[in-house]
PDB file of C-alpha atoms in Angstrom:
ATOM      1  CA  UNK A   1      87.580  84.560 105.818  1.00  0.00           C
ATOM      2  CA  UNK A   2      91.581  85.046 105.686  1.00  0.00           C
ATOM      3  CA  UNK A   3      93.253  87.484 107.097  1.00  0.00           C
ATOM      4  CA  UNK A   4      96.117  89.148 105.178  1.00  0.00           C
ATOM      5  CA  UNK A   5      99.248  90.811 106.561  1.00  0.00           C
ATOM      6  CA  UNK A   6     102.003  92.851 104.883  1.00  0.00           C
ATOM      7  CA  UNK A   7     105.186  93.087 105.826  1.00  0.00           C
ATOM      8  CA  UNK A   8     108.541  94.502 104.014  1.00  0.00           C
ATOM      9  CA  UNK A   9     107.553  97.837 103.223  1.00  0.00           C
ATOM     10  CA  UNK A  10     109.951 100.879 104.673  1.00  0.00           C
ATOM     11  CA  UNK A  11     112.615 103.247 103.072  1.00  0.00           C
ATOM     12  CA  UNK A  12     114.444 102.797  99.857  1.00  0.00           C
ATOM     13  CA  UNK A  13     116.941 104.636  97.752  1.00  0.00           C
ATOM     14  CA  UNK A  14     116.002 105.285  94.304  1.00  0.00           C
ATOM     15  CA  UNK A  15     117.870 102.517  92.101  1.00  0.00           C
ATOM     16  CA  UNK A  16     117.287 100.322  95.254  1.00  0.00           C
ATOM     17  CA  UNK A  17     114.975  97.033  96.374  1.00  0.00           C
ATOM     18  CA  UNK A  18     112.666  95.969  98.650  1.00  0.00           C
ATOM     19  CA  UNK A  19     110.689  92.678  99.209  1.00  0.00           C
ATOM     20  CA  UNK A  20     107.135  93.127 100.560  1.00  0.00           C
ATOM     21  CA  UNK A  21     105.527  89.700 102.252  1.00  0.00           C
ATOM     22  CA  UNK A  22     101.652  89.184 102.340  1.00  0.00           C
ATOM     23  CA  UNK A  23     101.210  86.389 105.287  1.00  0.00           C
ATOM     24  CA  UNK A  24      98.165  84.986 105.193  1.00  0.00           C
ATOM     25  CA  UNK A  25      95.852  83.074 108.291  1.00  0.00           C
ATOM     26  CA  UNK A  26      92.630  81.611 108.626  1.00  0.00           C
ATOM     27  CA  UNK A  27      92.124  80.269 105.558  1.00  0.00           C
ATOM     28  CA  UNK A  28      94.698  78.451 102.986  1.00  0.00           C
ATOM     29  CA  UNK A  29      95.955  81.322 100.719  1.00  0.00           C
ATOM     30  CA  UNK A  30      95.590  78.228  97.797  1.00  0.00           C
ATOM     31  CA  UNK A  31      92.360  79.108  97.340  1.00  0.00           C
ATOM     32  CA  UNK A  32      92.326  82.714  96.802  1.00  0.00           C
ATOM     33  CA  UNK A  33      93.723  84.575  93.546  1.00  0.00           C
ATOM     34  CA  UNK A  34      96.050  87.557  95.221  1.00  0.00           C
ATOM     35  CA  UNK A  35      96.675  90.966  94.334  1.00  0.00           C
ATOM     36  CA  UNK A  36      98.884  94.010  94.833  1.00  0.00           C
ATOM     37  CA  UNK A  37      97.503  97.677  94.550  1.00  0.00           C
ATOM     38  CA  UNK A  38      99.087 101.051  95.722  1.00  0.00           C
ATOM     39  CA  UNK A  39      97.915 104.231  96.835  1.00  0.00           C
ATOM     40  CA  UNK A  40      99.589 107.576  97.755  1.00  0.00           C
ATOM     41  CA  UNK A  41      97.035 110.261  99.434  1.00  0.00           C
ATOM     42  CA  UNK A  42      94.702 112.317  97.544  1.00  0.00           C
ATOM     43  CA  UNK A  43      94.322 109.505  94.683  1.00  0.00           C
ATOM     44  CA  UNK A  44      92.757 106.426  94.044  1.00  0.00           C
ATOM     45  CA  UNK A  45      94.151 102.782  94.979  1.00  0.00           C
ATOM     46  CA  UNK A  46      96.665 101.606  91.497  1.00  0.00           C
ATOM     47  CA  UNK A  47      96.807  98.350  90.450  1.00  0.00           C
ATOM     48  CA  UNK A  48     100.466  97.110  90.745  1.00  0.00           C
ATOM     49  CA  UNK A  49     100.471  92.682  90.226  1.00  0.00           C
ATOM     50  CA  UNK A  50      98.357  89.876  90.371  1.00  0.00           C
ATOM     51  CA  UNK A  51      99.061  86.701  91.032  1.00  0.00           C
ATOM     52  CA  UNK A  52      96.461  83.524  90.015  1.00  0.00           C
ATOM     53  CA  UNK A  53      95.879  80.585  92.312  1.00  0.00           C
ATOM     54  CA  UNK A  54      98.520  78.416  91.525  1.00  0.00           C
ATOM     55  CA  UNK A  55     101.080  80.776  90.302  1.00  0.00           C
ATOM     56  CA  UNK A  56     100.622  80.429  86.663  1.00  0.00           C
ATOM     57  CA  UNK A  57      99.545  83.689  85.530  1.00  0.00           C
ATOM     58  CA  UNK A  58     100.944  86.969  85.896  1.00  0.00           C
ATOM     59  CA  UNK A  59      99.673  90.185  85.298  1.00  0.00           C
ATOM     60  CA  UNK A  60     101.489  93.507  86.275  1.00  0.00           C
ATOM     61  CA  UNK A  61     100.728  96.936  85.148  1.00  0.00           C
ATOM     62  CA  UNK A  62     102.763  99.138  82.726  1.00  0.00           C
ATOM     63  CA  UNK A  63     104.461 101.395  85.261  1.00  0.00           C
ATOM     64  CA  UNK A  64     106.094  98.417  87.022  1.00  0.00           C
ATOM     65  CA  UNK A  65     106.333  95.769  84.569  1.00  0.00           C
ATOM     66  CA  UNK A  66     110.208  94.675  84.247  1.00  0.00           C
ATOM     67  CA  UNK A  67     111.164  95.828  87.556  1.00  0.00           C
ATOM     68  CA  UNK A  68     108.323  93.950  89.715  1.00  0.00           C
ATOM     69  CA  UNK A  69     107.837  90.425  90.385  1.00  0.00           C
ATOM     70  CA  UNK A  70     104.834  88.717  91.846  1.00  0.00           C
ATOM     71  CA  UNK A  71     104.996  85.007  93.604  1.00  0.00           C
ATOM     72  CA  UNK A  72     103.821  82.755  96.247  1.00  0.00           C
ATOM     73  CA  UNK A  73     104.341  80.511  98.220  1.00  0.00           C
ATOM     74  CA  UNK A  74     101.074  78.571  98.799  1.00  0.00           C
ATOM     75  CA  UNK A  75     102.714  76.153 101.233  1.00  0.00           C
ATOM     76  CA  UNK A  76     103.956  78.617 103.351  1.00  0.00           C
ATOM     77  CA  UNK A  77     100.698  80.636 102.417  1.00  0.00           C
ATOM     78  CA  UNK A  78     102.548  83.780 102.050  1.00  0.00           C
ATOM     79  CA  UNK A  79     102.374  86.178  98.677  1.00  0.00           C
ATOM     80  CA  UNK A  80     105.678  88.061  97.765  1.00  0.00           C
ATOM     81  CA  UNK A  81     105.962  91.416  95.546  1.00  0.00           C
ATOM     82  CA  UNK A  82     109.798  92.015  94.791  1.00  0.00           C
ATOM     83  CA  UNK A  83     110.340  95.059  93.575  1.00  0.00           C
ATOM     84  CA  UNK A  84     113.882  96.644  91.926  1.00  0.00           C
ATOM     85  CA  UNK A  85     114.920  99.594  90.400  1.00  0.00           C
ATOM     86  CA  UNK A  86     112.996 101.466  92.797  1.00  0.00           C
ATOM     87  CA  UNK A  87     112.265 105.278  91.990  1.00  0.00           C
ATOM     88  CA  UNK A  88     110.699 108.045  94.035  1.00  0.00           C
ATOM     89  CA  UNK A  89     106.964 107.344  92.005  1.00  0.00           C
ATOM     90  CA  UNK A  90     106.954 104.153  93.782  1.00  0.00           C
ATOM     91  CA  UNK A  91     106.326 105.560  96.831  1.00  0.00           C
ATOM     92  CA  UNK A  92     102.921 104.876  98.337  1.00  0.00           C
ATOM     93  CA  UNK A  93     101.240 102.542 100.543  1.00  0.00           C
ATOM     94  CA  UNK A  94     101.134  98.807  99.072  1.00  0.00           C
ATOM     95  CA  UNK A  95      98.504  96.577  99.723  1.00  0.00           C
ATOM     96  CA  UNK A  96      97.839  92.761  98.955  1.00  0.00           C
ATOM     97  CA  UNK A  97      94.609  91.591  98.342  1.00  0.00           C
ATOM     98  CA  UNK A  98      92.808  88.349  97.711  1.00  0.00           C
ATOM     99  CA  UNK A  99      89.699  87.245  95.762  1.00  0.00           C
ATOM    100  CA  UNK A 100      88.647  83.545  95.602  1.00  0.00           C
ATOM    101  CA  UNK A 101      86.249  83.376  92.957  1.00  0.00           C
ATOM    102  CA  UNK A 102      86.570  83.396  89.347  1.00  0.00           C
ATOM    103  CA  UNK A 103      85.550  87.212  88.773  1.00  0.00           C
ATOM    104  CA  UNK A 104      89.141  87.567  89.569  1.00  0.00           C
ATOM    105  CA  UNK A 105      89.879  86.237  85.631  1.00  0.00           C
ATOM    106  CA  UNK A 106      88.439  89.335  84.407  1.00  0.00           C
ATOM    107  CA  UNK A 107      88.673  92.173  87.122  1.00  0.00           C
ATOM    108  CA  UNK A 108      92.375  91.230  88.445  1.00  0.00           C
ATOM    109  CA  UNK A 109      93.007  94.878  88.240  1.00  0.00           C
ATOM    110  CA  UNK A 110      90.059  96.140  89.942  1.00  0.00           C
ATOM    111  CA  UNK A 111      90.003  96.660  93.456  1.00  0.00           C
ATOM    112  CA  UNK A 112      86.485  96.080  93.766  1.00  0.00           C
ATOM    113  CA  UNK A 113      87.054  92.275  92.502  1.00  0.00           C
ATOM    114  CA  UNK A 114      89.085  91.860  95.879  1.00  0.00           C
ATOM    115  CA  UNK A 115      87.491  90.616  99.057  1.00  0.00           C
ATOM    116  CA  UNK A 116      89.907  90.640 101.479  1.00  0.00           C
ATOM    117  CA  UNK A 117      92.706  93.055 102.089  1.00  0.00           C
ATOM    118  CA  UNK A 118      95.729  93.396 103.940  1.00  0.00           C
ATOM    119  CA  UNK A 119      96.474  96.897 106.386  1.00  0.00           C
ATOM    120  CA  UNK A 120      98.738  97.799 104.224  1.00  0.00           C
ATOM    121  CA  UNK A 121     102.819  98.539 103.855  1.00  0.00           C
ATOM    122  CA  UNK A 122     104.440 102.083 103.680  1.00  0.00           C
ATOM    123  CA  UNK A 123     107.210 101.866 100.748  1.00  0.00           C
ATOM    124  CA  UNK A 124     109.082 105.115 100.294  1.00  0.00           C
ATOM    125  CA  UNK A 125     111.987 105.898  97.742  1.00  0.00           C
ATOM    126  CA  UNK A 126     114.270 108.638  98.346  1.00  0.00           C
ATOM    127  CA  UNK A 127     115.806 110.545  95.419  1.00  0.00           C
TER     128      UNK A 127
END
C-alpha cells in the first residue's frame, strides 16, 4: 500500500505556471512507476505524464507535450508535474497515480494500469 497526496494545484492565468507535488507514504515511491491523469466533469479521466521507476522514461500526451514536465524525487519520495504555458483547457482536476508492476510498460496511459491514486488537485486557468 502507499498512499499518494497532491498538492500545488489552484488558480492560474493563461500563459502562467504551476507546480503540482505527489507526496507519497507508506511505502517507498522507488518502487512504483507514477502517473498523472486529468479529468474535468462530465468526461472521462485524460492521461497527462508518466514517469518510470527510476526516472528514465518519459511519456506525456500530445496536448501537453512541450509545456509539461514529469520528475521525481525518489529520495524525498515525492513525484512533480510542472506545467507552463498554461491555457484555460488545462483546467481540470489532476491526479497522480502509481502502479508497481510491469503492466505499467505497456498501459502507462491507462488508468486502469494504476493501483493507487492520489485525491486529487483542482488546477484552473483563467483566460
Amino acid at each position: 500500500q502507499v498512499q499518494l497526496v497532491e498538492s500545488g494545484g489552484g488558480l492560474a492565468q493563461a500563459g502562467g505556471s504551476l507546480r503540482l507535488s505527489c507526496a507519497a507514504s507508506g511505502r517507498a515511491l522507488s518502487t512504483f512507476a507514477m502517473g498523472w491523469f486529468r479529468q474535468v466533469p462530465g468526461k472521462e479521466r485524460e492521461f497527462v505524464a508518466a514517469i518510470s521507476w527510476g526516472g528514465g522514461r518519459l511519456y506525456y500526451s500530445d496536448s501537453v507535450k512541450g509545456r509539461f514536465t514529469v520528475s521525481r524525487d525518489n529520495a524525498e519520495n515525492t513525484g512533480y508535474l510542472e506545467m507552463n504555458s498554461l491555457s484555460p483547457e488545462d483546467t481540470a482536476v489532476y491526479y497522480c497515480a502509481a502502479v508497481g508492476g510491469a503492466v505499467w510498460y505497456d498501459a502507462y496511459s491507462s488508468s486502469n494500469a494504476y493501483e493507487f491514486w492520489g485525491q486529487g488537485t483542482q488546477v484552473t486557468v483563467s483566460s
